[in-house]
Amino acid sequence: MLLDTASLYFRAYFGVPNSVRAPDGTPVNAVRGLLDFIARLVQDHRPDDLVACWDNDWRPHWRVELIPSYKAHRVAVETETGPDEEETPDTLSPQVPVIMDVLDALGIARVGVDGYEADDIIGTLTGRATGPVDIVTGDRDLFQLVDDARGRRVLYPLKGVGTLQVTDEAWLREKYGVDGPGYVDLALLRGDPSDGLPGVPGIGEKTAAKLLDSFGDLAGIMAAVDDPLAKLTPSQRKRLDEARDYVAVAPKVVRVASDVSLPDFDPALPSEPRDPASLDELAAQWGLGGALKRLLSTLQG
């Protein structure tokens, strides 16, 4: 089981009241919510391995070089040397280091690599896995990794993590008319305002799905633009022709990396905390007793 950790703690932050606070009054709603999410996921799915995948860089420079608008609207502060600072609610940012400390004390593997997003860690680990993989994320971009033959599916939270949309190839085909790899082509044609991906103007989701159905993939669509006999409307032909520069680079931006060099780590789900003393200190400082007890009980079960 691979967790898109930031996606889940953002959901926890907005799903758990801000009134959930540490003894000193600091909000810990994202921390407590994430711990409860993990407890529920372990209880319901009993994974052998669990990895909290991390955004060491939420807006990698190599993606921005290709498409400068990539996540640009979410930048709070641009930095010359490291990752840009992302706009986050004032009371969420201080909770992120606490989440890191708690996961480390529990012994839940937390993996991030400089210059890459959690999606890229997930893509790399999914490619390496020899057994089934469940990816837990609220980010549709990861639908591209769905592969029934290899047991790869996405568990997409609808309401917390108690109600999950199980995204397999049948669901993708019914919803979008594509399989996992086809979702990359659909997404880049349609665009995604939340990621600053412009898409091809005038080509929405339904049109993109029809074009992919007619011509197979992005390469087939662009070949059709050059074929006067291909069944494209004049408007579609013109818009796709004008978008050639974007279409040439967008696949590298939208497709998750599969070849990230990862550090050594133990993905096995712990049954006991790695550092009980640190965990006790964190529980007392941040008022996490109940949430940690529930999670530890689940891990031991």
CSV table of C-alpha atoms in Angstrom, one decimal, residues 88-293:
chain,number,residue,atom,x,y,z
A,88,THR,CA,-0.7,26.1,2.6
A,89,PRO,CA,-3.1,27.1,5.4
A,90,ASP,CA,-1.3,28.8,8.2
A,91,THR,CA,-2.2,26.1,10.7
A,92,LEU,CA,-1.3,23.2,8.4
A,93,SER,CA,2.4,23.9,7.8
A,94,PRO,CA,3.5,23.5,11.4
A,95,GLN,CA,1.8,20.1,11.5
A,96,VAL,CA,3.9,18.6,8.7
A,97,PRO,CA,7.1,18.2,10.8
A,98,VAL,CA,5.0,16.6,13.5
A,99,ILE,CA,3.6,14.1,11.0
A,100,MET,CA,7.1,13.3,9.9
A,101,ASP,CA,8.3,12.7,13.5
A,102,VAL,CA,5.3,10.5,14.3
A,103,LEU,CA,5.7,8.3,11.2
A,104,ASP,CA,9.4,7.9,11.9
A,105,ALA,CA,8.8,7.0,15.6
A,106,LEU,CA,6.2,4.5,14.5
A,107,GLY,CA,8.5,2.9,12.0
A,108,ILE,CA,6.2,3.5,9.0
A,109,ALA,CA,8.4,3.9,6.0
A,110,ARG,CA,8.5,7.5,4.7
A,111,VAL,CA,10.2,7.9,1.4
A,112,GLY,CA,10.9,11.1,-0.6
A,113,VAL,CA,13.7,12.1,-3.0
A,114,ASP,CA,14.9,15.6,-3.7
A,115,GLY,CA,13.7,16.9,-7.0
A,116,TYR,CA,10.7,14.6,-7.1
A,117,GLU,CA,7.0,14.5,-6.1
A,118,ALA,CA,5.4,11.8,-4.1
A,119,ASP,CA,3.7,10.7,-7.4
A,120,ASP,CA,7.1,9.9,-8.8
A,121,ILE,CA,8.0,7.8,-5.7
A,122,ILE,CA,4.7,6.0,-6.1
A,123,GLY,CA,5.3,5.4,-9.8
A,124,THR,CA,8.8,4.0,-9.1
A,125,LEU,CA,7.7,1.7,-6.3
A,126,THR,CA,4.6,0.5,-8.3
A,127,GLY,CA,6.9,-0.4,-11.2
A,128,ARG,CA,9.3,-2.3,-8.9
A,129,ALA,CA,6.6,-4.2,-7.0
A,130,THR,CA,6.2,-7.9,-7.6
A,131,GLY,CA,2.8,-8.3,-6.1
A,132,PRO,CA,-0.5,-6.3,-6.0
A,133,VAL,CA,-0.3,-2.6,-5.2
A,134,ASP,CA,-3.0,-0.3,-3.7
A,135,ILE,CA,-2.3,3.4,-4.2
A,136,VAL,CA,-4.2,5.6,-1.8
A,137,THR,CA,-4.6,9.2,-3.2
A,138,GLY,CA,-7.0,12.0,-3.8
A,139,ASP,CA,-5.0,12.9,-7.0
A,140,ARG,CA,-6.5,11.6,-10.2
A,141,ASP,CA,-3.1,11.8,-12.0
A,142,LEU,CA,-2.2,8.5,-10.4
A,143,PHE,CA,-5.1,6.8,-12.3
A,144,GLN,CA,-2.4,6.3,-15.0
A,145,LEU,CA,-0.8,3.5,-12.9
A,146,VAL,CA,-3.9,1.3,-12.9
A,147,ASP,CA,-3.2,-2.1,-14.4
A,148,ASP,CA,-5.5,-5.0,-13.7
A,149,ALA,CA,-3.1,-7.6,-15.1
A,150,ARG,CA,-0.5,-6.6,-12.5
A,151,GLY,CA,-3.0,-5.9,-9.6
A,152,ARG,CA,-2.4,-2.2,-9.6
A,153,ARG,CA,-5.4,-0.1,-8.5
A,154,VAL,CA,-6.1,3.3,-7.0
A,155,LEU,CA,-8.1,3.7,-3.8
A,156,TYR,CA,-9.6,7.2,-4.1
A,157,PRO,CA,-11.2,8.7,-0.9
A,158,LEU,CA,-14.7,9.8,-1.4
A,159,LYS,CA,-15.5,10.5,2.3
A,160,GLY,CA,-12.4,10.1,4.5
A,161,VAL,CA,-10.9,6.7,3.8
A,162,GLY,CA,-13.9,4.7,5.0
A,163,THR,CA,-15.5,5.2,1.6
A,164,LEU,CA,-13.0,4.6,-1.2
A,165,GLN,CA,-13.6,4.5,-4.9
A,166,VAL,CA,-11.8,1.4,-6.1
A,167,THR,CA,-10.3,2.5,-9.4
A,168,ASP,CA,-9.6,-0.4,-11.8
A,169,GLU,CA,-9.5,-0.6,-15.6
A,170,ALA,CA,-13.3,-1.3,-15.8
A,171,TRP,CA,-14.0,1.9,-13.8
A,172,LEU,CA,-11.6,3.9,-15.9
A,173,ARG,CA,-13.1,2.7,-19.1
A,174,GLU,CA,-16.7,3.4,-17.9
A,175,LYS,CA,-15.8,6.9,-16.6
A,176,TYR,CA,-13.3,8.1,-19.2
A,177,GLY,CA,-13.1,5.5,-22.0
A,178,VAL,CA,-9.4,4.9,-21.4
A,179,ASP,CA,-7.1,2.5,-19.6
A,180,GLY,CA,-4.3,3.5,-17.2
A,181,PRO,CA,-1.7,4.6,-19.7
A,182,GLY,CA,-4.4,6.3,-21.8
A,183,TYR,CA,-5.2,8.5,-18.8
A,184,VAL,CA,-2.0,10.4,-19.4
A,185,ASP,CA,-3.1,11.4,-22.9
A,186,LEU,CA,-6.6,12.2,-21.7
A,187,ALA,CA,-5.3,14.4,-18.9
A,188,LEU,CA,-2.8,16.4,-21.0
A,189,LEU,CA,-5.3,17.0,-23.7
A,190,ARG,CA,-8.1,18.1,-21.3
A,191,GLY,CA,-5.7,20.0,-19.0
A,192,ASP,CA,-6.0,20.4,-15.3
A,193,PRO,CA,-6.4,23.9,-13.8
A,194,SER,CA,-5.5,22.6,-10.3
A,195,ASP,CA,-2.0,21.7,-11.6
A,196,GLY,CA,-1.6,24.6,-14.0
A,197,LEU,CA,-1.8,22.3,-17.1
A,198,PRO,CA,-3.3,24.4,-19.9
A,199,GLY,CA,-4.5,21.4,-22.0
A,200,VAL,CA,-5.4,22.0,-25.7
A,201,PRO,CA,-7.9,24.9,-25.9
A,202,GLY,CA,-11.3,23.7,-26.9
A,203,ILE,CA,-10.5,20.0,-26.3
A,204,GLY,CA,-12.5,19.0,-23.1
A,205,GLU,CA,-12.7,15.7,-21.5
A,206,LYS,CA,-15.4,14.2,-23.7
A,207,THR,CA,-13.7,15.4,-26.9
A,208,ALA,CA,-10.4,14.0,-25.7
A,209,ALA,CA,-11.9,10.6,-25.0
A,210,LYS,CA,-13.5,10.5,-28.4
A,211,LEU,CA,-10.3,11.4,-30.1
A,212,LEU,CA,-8.4,8.7,-28.2
A,213,ASP,CA,-11.1,6.2,-29.1
A,214,SER,CA,-10.8,7.1,-32.8
A,215,PHE,CA,-7.0,7.4,-33.1
A,216,GLY,CA,-5.7,5.2,-30.3
A,217,ASP,CA,-3.3,7.5,-28.5
A,218,LEU,CA,-1.7,10.9,-28.5
A,219,ALA,CA,0.7,10.0,-31.3
A,220,GLY,CA,-2.2,8.7,-33.4
A,221,ILE,CA,-4.2,11.9,-32.8
A,222,MET,CA,-1.2,14.1,-33.9
A,223,ALA,CA,-0.6,11.9,-36.9
A,224,ALA,CA,-4.3,12.5,-37.9
A,225,VAL,CA,-3.7,16.3,-37.8
A,226,ASP,CA,-1.2,15.8,-40.6
A,227,ASP,CA,-3.6,13.5,-42.5
A,228,PRO,CA,-6.1,15.5,-44.6
A,229,LEU,CA,-8.3,12.4,-44.8
A,230,ALA,CA,-8.5,11.9,-41.0
A,231,LYS,CA,-11.9,12.6,-39.5
A,232,LEU,CA,-11.1,15.7,-37.5
A,233,THR,CA,-13.3,18.8,-37.5
A,234,PRO,CA,-11.5,21.9,-38.9
A,235,SER,CA,-11.6,23.4,-35.4
A,236,GLN,CA,-10.0,20.3,-33.8
A,237,ARG,CA,-7.3,20.1,-36.5
A,238,LYS,CA,-6.5,23.8,-36.0
A,239,ARG,CA,-6.4,23.7,-32.2
A,240,LEU,CA,-4.2,20.6,-32.1
A,241,ASP,CA,-1.9,21.9,-34.8
A,242,GLU,CA,-1.4,25.2,-32.8
A,243,ALA,CA,-0.8,23.1,-29.6
A,244,ARG,CA,2.1,21.1,-31.0
A,245,ASP,CA,4.8,22.6,-28.7
A,246,TYR,CA,2.7,21.9,-25.6
A,247,VAL,CA,1.8,18.4,-26.8
A,248,ALA,CA,5.5,17.6,-27.4
A,249,VAL,CA,6.5,18.3,-23.7
A,250,ALA,CA,3.3,17.6,-21.8
A,251,PRO,CA,3.7,13.8,-21.6
A,252,LYS,CA,6.9,14.1,-19.6
A,253,VAL,CA,5.2,16.5,-17.2
A,254,VAL,CA,2.0,14.5,-16.7
A,255,ARG,CA,3.6,11.0,-16.7
A,256,VAL,CA,4.9,10.0,-13.3
A,257,ALA,CA,8.6,9.1,-13.1
A,258,SER,CA,9.3,5.3,-12.9
A,259,ASP,CA,13.1,5.4,-12.4
A,260,VAL,CA,13.7,7.5,-9.3
A,261,SER,CA,16.8,6.4,-7.4
A,262,LEU,CA,15.4,5.6,-3.9
A,263,PRO,CA,17.1,5.3,-0.6
A,264,ASP,CA,17.2,2.0,1.3
A,265,PHE,CA,14.1,1.5,3.5
A,266,ASP,CA,12.0,-1.2,5.1
A,267,PRO,CA,8.5,-1.1,3.7
A,268,ALA,CA,7.1,-3.8,6.1
A,269,LEU,CA,4.2,-2.6,8.2
A,270,PRO,CA,5.4,-2.4,11.8
A,271,SER,CA,3.7,-4.3,14.6
A,272,GLU,CA,5.5,-2.3,17.3
A,273,PRO,CA,6.8,1.3,17.2
A,274,ARG,CA,10.4,1.7,16.2
A,275,ASP,CA,11.0,4.3,18.9
A,276,PRO,CA,8.5,3.9,21.8
A,277,ALA,CA,10.1,6.6,23.9
A,278,SER,CA,10.0,9.2,21.2
A,279,LEU,CA,6.4,8.2,20.4
A,280,ASP,CA,5.4,8.7,24.0
A,281,GLU,CA,7.0,12.1,24.0
A,282,LEU,CA,5.2,13.1,20.8
A,283,ALA,CA,1.9,11.7,22.1
A,284,ALA,CA,2.2,13.8,25.3
A,285,GLN,CA,3.4,17.0,23.6
A,286,TRP,CA,0.8,17.0,20.8
A,287,GLY,CA,-2.1,15.3,22.5
A,288,LEU,CA,-2.2,12.3,20.2
A,289,GLY,CA,-2.8,9.6,22.8
A,290,GLY,CA,-6.2,8.4,21.5
A,291,ALA,CA,-5.3,8.4,17.8
A,292,LEU,CA,-2.0,6.6,18.5
A,293,LYS,CA,-3.6,4.0,20.7
